[in-house]
Tab-separated table of C-alpha atoms in Angstrom:
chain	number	residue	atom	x	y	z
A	1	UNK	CA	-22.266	-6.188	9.777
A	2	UNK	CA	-18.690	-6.504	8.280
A	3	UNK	CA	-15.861	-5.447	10.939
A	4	UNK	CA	-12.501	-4.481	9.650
A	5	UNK	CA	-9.568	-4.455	12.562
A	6	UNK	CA	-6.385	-2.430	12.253
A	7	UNK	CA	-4.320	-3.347	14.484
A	8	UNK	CA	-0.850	-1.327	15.724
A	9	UNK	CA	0.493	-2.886	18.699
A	10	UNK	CA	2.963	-6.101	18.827
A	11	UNK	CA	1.890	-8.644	20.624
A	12	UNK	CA	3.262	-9.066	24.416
A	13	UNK	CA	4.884	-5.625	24.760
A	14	UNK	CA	1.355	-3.783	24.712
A	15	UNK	CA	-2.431	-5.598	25.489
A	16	UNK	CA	-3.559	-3.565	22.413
A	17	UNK	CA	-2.960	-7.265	20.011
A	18	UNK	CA	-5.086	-9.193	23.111
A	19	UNK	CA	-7.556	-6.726	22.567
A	20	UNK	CA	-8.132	-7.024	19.609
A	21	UNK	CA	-7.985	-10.841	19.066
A	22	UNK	CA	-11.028	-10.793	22.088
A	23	UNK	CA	-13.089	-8.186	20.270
A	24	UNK	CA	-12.772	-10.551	16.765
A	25	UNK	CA	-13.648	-13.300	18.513
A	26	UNK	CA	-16.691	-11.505	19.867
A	27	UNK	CA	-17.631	-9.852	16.806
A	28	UNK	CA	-17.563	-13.533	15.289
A	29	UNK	CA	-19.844	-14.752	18.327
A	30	UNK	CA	-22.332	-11.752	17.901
A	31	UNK	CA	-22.918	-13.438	14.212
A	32	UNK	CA	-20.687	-10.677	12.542
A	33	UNK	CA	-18.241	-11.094	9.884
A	34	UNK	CA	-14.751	-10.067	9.586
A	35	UNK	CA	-13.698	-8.464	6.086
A	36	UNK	CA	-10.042	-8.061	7.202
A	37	UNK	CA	-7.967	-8.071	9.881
A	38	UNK	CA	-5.025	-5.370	8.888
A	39	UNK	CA	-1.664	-5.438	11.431
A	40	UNK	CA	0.254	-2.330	10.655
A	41	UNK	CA	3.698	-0.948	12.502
A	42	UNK	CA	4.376	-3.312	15.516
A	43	UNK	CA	1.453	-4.832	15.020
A	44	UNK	CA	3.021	-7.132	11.891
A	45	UNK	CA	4.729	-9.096	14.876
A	46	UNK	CA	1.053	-10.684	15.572
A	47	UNK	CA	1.894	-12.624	12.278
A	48	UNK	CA	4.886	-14.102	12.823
A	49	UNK	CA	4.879	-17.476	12.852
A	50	UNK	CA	8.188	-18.062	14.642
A	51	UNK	CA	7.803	-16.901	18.271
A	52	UNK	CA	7.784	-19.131	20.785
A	53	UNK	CA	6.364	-19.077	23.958
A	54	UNK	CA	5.852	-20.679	27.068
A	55	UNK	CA	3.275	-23.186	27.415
A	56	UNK	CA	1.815	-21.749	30.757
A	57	UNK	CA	1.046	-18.652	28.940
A	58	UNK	CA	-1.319	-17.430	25.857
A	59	UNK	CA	0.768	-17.622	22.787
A	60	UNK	CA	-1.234	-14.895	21.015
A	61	UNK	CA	0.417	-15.545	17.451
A	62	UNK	CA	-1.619	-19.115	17.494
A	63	UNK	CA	-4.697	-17.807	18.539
A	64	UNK	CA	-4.763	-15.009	15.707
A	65	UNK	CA	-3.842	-17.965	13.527
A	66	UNK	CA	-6.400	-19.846	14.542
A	67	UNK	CA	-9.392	-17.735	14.298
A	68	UNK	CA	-7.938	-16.445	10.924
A	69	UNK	CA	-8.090	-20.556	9.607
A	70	UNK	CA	-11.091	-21.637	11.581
A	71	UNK	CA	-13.219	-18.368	10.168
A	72	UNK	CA	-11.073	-17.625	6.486
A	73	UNK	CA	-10.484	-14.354	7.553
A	74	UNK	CA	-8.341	-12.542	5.187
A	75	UNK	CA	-5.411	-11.228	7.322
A	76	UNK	CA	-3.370	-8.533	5.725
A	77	UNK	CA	0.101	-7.196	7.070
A	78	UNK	CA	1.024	-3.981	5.956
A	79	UNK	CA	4.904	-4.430	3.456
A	80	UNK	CA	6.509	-1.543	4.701
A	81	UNK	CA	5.843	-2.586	8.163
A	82	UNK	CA	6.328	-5.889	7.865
A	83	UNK	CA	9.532	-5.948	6.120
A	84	UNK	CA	11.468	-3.510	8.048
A	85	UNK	CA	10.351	-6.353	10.885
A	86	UNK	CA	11.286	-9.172	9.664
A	87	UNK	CA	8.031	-10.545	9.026
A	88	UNK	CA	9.024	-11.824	5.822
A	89	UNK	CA	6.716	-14.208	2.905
A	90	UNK	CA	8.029	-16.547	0.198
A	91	UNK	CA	8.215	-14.038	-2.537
A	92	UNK	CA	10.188	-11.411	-0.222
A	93	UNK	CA	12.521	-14.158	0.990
A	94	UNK	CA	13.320	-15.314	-2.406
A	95	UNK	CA	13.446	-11.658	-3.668
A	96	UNK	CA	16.079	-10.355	-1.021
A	97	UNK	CA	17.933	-14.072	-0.381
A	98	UNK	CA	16.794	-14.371	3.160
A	99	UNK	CA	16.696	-18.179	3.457
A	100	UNK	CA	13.729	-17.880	5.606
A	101	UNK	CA	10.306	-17.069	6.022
A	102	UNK	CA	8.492	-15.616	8.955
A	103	UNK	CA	4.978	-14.771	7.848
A	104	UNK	CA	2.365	-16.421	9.491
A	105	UNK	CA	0.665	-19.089	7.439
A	106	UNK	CA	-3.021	-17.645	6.131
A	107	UNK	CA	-1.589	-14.646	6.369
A	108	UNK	CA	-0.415	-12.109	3.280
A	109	UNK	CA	1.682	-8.947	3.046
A	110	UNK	CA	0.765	-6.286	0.827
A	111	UNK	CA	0.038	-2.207	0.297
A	112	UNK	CA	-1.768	0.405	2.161
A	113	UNK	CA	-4.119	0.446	-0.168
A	114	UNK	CA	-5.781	-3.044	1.217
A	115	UNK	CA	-6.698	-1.175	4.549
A	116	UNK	CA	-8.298	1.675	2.279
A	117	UNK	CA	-10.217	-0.834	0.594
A	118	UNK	CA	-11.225	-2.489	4.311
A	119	UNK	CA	-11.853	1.429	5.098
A	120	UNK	CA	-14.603	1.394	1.976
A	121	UNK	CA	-15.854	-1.743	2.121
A	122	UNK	CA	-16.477	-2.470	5.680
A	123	UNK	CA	-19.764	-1.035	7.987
A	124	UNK	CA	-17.052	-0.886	10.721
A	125	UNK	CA	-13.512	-0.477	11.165
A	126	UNK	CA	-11.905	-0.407	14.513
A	127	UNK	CA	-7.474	0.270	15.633
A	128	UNK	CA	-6.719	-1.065	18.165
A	129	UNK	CA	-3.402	0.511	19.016
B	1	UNK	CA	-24.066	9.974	12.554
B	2	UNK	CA	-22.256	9.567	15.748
B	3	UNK	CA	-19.352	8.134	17.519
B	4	UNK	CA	-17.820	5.345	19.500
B	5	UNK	CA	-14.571	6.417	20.924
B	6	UNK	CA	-12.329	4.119	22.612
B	7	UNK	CA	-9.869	5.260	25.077
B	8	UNK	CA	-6.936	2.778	25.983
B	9	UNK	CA	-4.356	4.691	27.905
B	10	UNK	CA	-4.213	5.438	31.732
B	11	UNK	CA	-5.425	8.650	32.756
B	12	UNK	CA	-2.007	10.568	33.246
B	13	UNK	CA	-1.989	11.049	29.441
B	14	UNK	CA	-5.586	13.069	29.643
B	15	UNK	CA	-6.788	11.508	26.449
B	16	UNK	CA	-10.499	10.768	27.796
B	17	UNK	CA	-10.550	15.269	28.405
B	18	UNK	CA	-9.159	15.227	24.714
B	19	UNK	CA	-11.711	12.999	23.611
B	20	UNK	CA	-14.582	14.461	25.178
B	21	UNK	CA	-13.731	18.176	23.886
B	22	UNK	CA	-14.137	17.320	20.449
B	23	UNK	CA	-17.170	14.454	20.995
B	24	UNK	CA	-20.620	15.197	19.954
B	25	UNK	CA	-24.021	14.675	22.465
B	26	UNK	CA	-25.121	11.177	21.569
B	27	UNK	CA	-21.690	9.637	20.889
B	28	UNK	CA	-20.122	6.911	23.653
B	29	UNK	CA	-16.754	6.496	24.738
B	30	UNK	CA	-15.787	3.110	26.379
B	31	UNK	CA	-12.273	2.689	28.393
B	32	UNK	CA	-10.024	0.072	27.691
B	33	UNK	CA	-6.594	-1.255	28.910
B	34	UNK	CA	-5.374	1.102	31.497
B	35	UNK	CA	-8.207	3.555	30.478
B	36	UNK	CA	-10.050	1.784	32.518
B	37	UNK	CA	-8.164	3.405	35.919
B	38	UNK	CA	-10.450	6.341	35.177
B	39	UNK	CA	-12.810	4.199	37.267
B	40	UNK	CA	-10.620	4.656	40.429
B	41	UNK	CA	-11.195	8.468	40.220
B	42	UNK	CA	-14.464	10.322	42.294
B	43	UNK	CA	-17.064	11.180	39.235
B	44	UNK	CA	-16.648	15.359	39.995
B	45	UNK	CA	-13.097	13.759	38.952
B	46	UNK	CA	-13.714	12.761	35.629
B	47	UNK	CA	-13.601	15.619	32.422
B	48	UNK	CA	-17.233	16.629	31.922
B	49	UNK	CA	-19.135	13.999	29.512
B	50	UNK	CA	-22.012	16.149	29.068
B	51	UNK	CA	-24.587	13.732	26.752
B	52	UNK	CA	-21.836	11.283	26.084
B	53	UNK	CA	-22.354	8.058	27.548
B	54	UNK	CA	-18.943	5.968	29.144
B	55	UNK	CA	-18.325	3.022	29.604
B	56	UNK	CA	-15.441	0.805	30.751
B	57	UNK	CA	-14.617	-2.521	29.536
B	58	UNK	CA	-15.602	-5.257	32.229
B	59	UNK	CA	-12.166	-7.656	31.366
B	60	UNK	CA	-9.664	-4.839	31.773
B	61	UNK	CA	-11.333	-3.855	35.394
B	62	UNK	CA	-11.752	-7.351	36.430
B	63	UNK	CA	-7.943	-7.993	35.539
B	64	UNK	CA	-6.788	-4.856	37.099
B	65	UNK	CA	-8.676	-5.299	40.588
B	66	UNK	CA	-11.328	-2.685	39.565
B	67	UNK	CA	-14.508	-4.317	39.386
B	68	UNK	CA	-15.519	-3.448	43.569
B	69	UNK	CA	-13.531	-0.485	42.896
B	70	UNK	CA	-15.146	1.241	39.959
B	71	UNK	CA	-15.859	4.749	42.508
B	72	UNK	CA	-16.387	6.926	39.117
B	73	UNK	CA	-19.796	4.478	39.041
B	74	UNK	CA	-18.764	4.009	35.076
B	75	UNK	CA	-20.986	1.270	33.208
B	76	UNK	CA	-19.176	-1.604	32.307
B	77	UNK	CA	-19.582	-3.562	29.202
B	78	UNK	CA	-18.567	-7.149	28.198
B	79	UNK	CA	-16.403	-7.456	24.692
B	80	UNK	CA	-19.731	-8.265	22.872
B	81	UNK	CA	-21.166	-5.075	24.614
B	82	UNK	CA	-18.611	-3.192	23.123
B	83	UNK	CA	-18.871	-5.196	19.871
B	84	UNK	CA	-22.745	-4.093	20.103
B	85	UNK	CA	-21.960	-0.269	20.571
B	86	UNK	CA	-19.496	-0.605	17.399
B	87	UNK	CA	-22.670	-1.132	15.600
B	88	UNK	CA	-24.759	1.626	17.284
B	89	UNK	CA	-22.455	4.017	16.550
B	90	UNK	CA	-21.519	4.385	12.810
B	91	UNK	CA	-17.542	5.175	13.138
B	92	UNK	CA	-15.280	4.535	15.893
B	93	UNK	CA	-12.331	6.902	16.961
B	94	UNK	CA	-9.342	5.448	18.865
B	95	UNK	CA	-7.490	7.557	21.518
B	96	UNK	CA	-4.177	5.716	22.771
C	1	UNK	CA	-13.943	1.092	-5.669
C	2	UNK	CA	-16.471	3.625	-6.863
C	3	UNK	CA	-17.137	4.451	-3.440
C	4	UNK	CA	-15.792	8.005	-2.059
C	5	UNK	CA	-15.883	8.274	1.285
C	6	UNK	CA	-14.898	11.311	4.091
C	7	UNK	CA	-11.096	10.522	5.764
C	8	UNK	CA	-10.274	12.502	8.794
C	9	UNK	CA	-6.369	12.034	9.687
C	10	UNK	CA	-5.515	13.430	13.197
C	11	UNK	CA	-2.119	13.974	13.498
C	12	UNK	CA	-1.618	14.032	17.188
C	13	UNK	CA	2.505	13.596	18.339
C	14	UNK	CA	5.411	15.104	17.315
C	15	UNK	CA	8.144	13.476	14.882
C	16	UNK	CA	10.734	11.136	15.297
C	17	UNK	CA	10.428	9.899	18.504
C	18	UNK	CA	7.602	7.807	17.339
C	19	UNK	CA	6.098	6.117	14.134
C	20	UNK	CA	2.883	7.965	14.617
C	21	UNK	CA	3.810	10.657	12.655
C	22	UNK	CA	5.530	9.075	9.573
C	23	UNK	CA	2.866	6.486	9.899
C	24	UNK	CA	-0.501	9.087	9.749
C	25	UNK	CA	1.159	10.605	6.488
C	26	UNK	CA	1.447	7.125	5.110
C	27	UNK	CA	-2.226	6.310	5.793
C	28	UNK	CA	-3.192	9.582	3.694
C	29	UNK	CA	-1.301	9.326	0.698
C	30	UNK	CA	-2.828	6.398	0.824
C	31	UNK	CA	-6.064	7.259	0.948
C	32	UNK	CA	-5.448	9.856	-1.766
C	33	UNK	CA	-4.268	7.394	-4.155
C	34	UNK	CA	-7.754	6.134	-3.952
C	35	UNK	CA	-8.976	9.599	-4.682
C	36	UNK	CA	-10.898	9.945	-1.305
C	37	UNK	CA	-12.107	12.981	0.165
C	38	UNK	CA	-9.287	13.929	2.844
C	39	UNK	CA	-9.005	16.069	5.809
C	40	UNK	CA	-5.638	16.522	7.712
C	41	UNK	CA	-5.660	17.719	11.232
C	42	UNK	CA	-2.579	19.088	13.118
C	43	UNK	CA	-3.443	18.677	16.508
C	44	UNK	CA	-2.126	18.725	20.075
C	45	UNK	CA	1.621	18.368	19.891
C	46	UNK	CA	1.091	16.960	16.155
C	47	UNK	CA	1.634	20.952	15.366
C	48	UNK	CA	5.314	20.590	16.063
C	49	UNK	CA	5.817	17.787	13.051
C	50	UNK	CA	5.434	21.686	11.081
C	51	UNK	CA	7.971	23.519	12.252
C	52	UNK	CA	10.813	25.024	9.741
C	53	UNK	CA	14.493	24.503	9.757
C	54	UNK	CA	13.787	20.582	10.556
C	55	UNK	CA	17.463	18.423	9.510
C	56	UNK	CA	16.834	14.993	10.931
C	57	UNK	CA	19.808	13.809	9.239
C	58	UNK	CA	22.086	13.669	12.326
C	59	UNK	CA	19.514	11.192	13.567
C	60	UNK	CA	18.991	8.866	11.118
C	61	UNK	CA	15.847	10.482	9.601
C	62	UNK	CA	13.745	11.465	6.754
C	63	UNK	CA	13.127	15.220	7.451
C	64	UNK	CA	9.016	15.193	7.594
C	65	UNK	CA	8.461	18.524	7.271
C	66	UNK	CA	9.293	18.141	3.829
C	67	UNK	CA	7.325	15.527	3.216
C	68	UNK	CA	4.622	17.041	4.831
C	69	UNK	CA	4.790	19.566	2.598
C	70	UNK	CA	3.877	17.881	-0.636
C	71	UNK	CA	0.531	16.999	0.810
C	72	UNK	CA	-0.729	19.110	-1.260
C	73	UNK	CA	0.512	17.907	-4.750
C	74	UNK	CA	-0.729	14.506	-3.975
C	75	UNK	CA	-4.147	15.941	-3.391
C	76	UNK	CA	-4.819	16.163	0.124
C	77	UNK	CA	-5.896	20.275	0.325
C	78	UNK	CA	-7.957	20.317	3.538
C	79	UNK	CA	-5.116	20.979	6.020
C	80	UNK	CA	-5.852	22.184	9.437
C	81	UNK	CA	-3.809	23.272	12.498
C	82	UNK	CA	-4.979	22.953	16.302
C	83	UNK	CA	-4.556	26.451	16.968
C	84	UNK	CA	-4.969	26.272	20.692
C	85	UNK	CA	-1.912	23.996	20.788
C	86	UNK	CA	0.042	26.598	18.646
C	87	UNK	CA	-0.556	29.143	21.454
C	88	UNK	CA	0.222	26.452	23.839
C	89	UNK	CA	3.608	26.070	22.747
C	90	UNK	CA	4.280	30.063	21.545
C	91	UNK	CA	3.949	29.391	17.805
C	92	UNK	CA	2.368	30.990	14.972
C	93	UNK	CA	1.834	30.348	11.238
C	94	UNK	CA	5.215	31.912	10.678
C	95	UNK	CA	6.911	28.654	12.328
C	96	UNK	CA	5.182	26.374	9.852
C	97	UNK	CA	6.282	25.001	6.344
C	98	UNK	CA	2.848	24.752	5.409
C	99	UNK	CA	-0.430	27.098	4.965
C	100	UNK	CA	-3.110	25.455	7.281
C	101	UNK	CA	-6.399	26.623	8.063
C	102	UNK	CA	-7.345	27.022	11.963
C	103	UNK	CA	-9.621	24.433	13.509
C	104	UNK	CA	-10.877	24.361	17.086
C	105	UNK	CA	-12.336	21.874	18.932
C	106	UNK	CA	-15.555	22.175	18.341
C	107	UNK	CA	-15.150	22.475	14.117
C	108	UNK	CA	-13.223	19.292	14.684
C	109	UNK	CA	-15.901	17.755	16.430
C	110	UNK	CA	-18.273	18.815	13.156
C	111	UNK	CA	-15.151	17.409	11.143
C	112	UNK	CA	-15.229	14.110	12.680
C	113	UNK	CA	-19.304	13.424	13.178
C	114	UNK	CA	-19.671	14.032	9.303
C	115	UNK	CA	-16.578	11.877	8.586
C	116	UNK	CA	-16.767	8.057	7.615
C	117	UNK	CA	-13.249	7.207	8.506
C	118	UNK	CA	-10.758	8.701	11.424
C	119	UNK	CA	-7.711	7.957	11.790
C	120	UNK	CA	-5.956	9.124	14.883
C	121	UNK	CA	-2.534	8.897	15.732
């Protein structure tokens, strides 16, 4: 079946982003396929690629990368979330003279209208919030 | 058609009662997070499931110091449990 | 996307305090961009996003009432309000800005089991 995950909640402050990471990761193991993970409101800081965090504890932000790379899941952050967060691409750093870029690599911003499209073209979609 | 509805928030916020009022006989509801402290609670305790089945994520009790505590006698499911009832059920409806 | 499918949108805390709100509205203008078939729900303290005589300027706000009203021009019609939580908090359709049709728990549970998509905030 193809799984689309939305998820709301910023990594650390809630366990809604651990969540969902272990439920891709078991969709993946149950031979499933993820159409698109979708991080909307605080849940655009699981794709920022400039936290840091101790080595004795999960750096969630990794791990999302990880499974996005080592799977090609497309992973989608949602622009008005995202940019009010400073989770910030190329394009949006050039556009508004940021000097810096924050997105997480494999990752993409863009509209709404991608987690309507996960909405119609996925058997399952599931928030994790 | 039915439903899997996930409940992720501890049981002071009464979203499980909220859930189960407008569920339909033959969907599931599995706790997760501190939804799974509904398995501290006596079963006459819990809102009435009537043919809704519960279950509580095994990873969030085992964390929390729940799994020889799970009194409400609530079956627990691994992630690719809950992965499996995703399928079963053809939507799922998030309460937190 | 040929595809139409059934959205269900329940709107379940109040304004301002949170992003739910503003965020739930988001997801179905959304939605109704894509021409979907929509259905709002008002429920639990989600009534109170309708009240009247809403200024959120002094705090920094968009007032949502007033977005909330043009639901309709962008096409979503099937508005409902959780009248139980109406009565819980002394209100009537005379404190809303919009006309919304009652729903009770057990239409919304018909609401959501022939839905494809819910979306609860």
């Amino acid at each position: 079946m193809k799984f689309s995950l939305i998820v709301y909640g910023a990594p650390y402050s809630t366990e809604a982003a651990a969540t969902a990471l272990h439920f891709a990761g078991a969709v993946i193991d149950r031979g499933h396929e993820i159409y698109r993970l979708f991080f909307i409101s605080d849940g655009v800081h699981n794709a920022n690629r400039l936290a840091v965090v101790p080595q004795d504890e999960v750096n969630l932000q990794s791990q999302w990368h990880e499974l996005i790379a080592r799977h090609g899941i497309d992973s989608t952050v949602c622009v008005s979330s995202a940019l009010r967060r400073g989770v910030i691409d190329q394009g949006e750093s050039e556009r508004h003279e940021l000097g810096a870029i924050s997105l997480a690599r494999g990752s993409s911003i863009a509209g709404l209208g991608q987690w309507v499209d996960a909405a119609l073209q996925s058997d399952r979609v599931v928030s994790f919030g | 058609m039915s439903s899997l509805h996930t409940v992720s928030k501890a049981p002071q916020l009464g979203l499980l009662a909220q859930c189960l009022a407008v569920a339909t006989a033959g969907d599931a509801v599995i706790l997760l997070e501190d939804g799974v402290y509904y398995c501290l609670k006596n079963p006459e305790e819990l809102p009435p499931a009537g043919d809704v089945a519960l279950f509580a994520l095994a990873e969030d009790l085992s964390a929390r110091g729940l799994l020889e505590r799970n009194r409400a006698g609530i079956e627990l499911a691994s992630y690719v449990e809950f992965v499996d009832l995703c399928c079963k059920h053809e939507r799922s409806v998030s309460w937190f | 996307m040929s595809v139409k499918q059934t959205f269900t949108f329940i709107s379940r805390s109040p304004a301002y305090a949170s992003q739910r709100a503003s965020l739930c509205l988001e997801a179905a203008l959304a939605a109704a961009v894509f021409e979907q078939e929509i259905h709002y729900v008002f429920m639990d303290d989600g009534v109170l996003q309708l009240l009247t005589d809403q200024n959120s300027q002094a705090i920094g706000q968009k007032t949502l009432s007033k977005l909330l009203e043009t639901l309709p021009l962008y096409g979503v019609e099937n508005i409902y309000v959780d009248t139980q939580a109406l009565a819980k908090h002394a209100l009537d359709s005379a404190d809303l800005v919009l006309d919304a049709q009652p729903i009770d728990d057990s239409q919304l549970a018909a609401l959501i089991a022939r839905s494809d998509q819910v979306l609860n905030l």
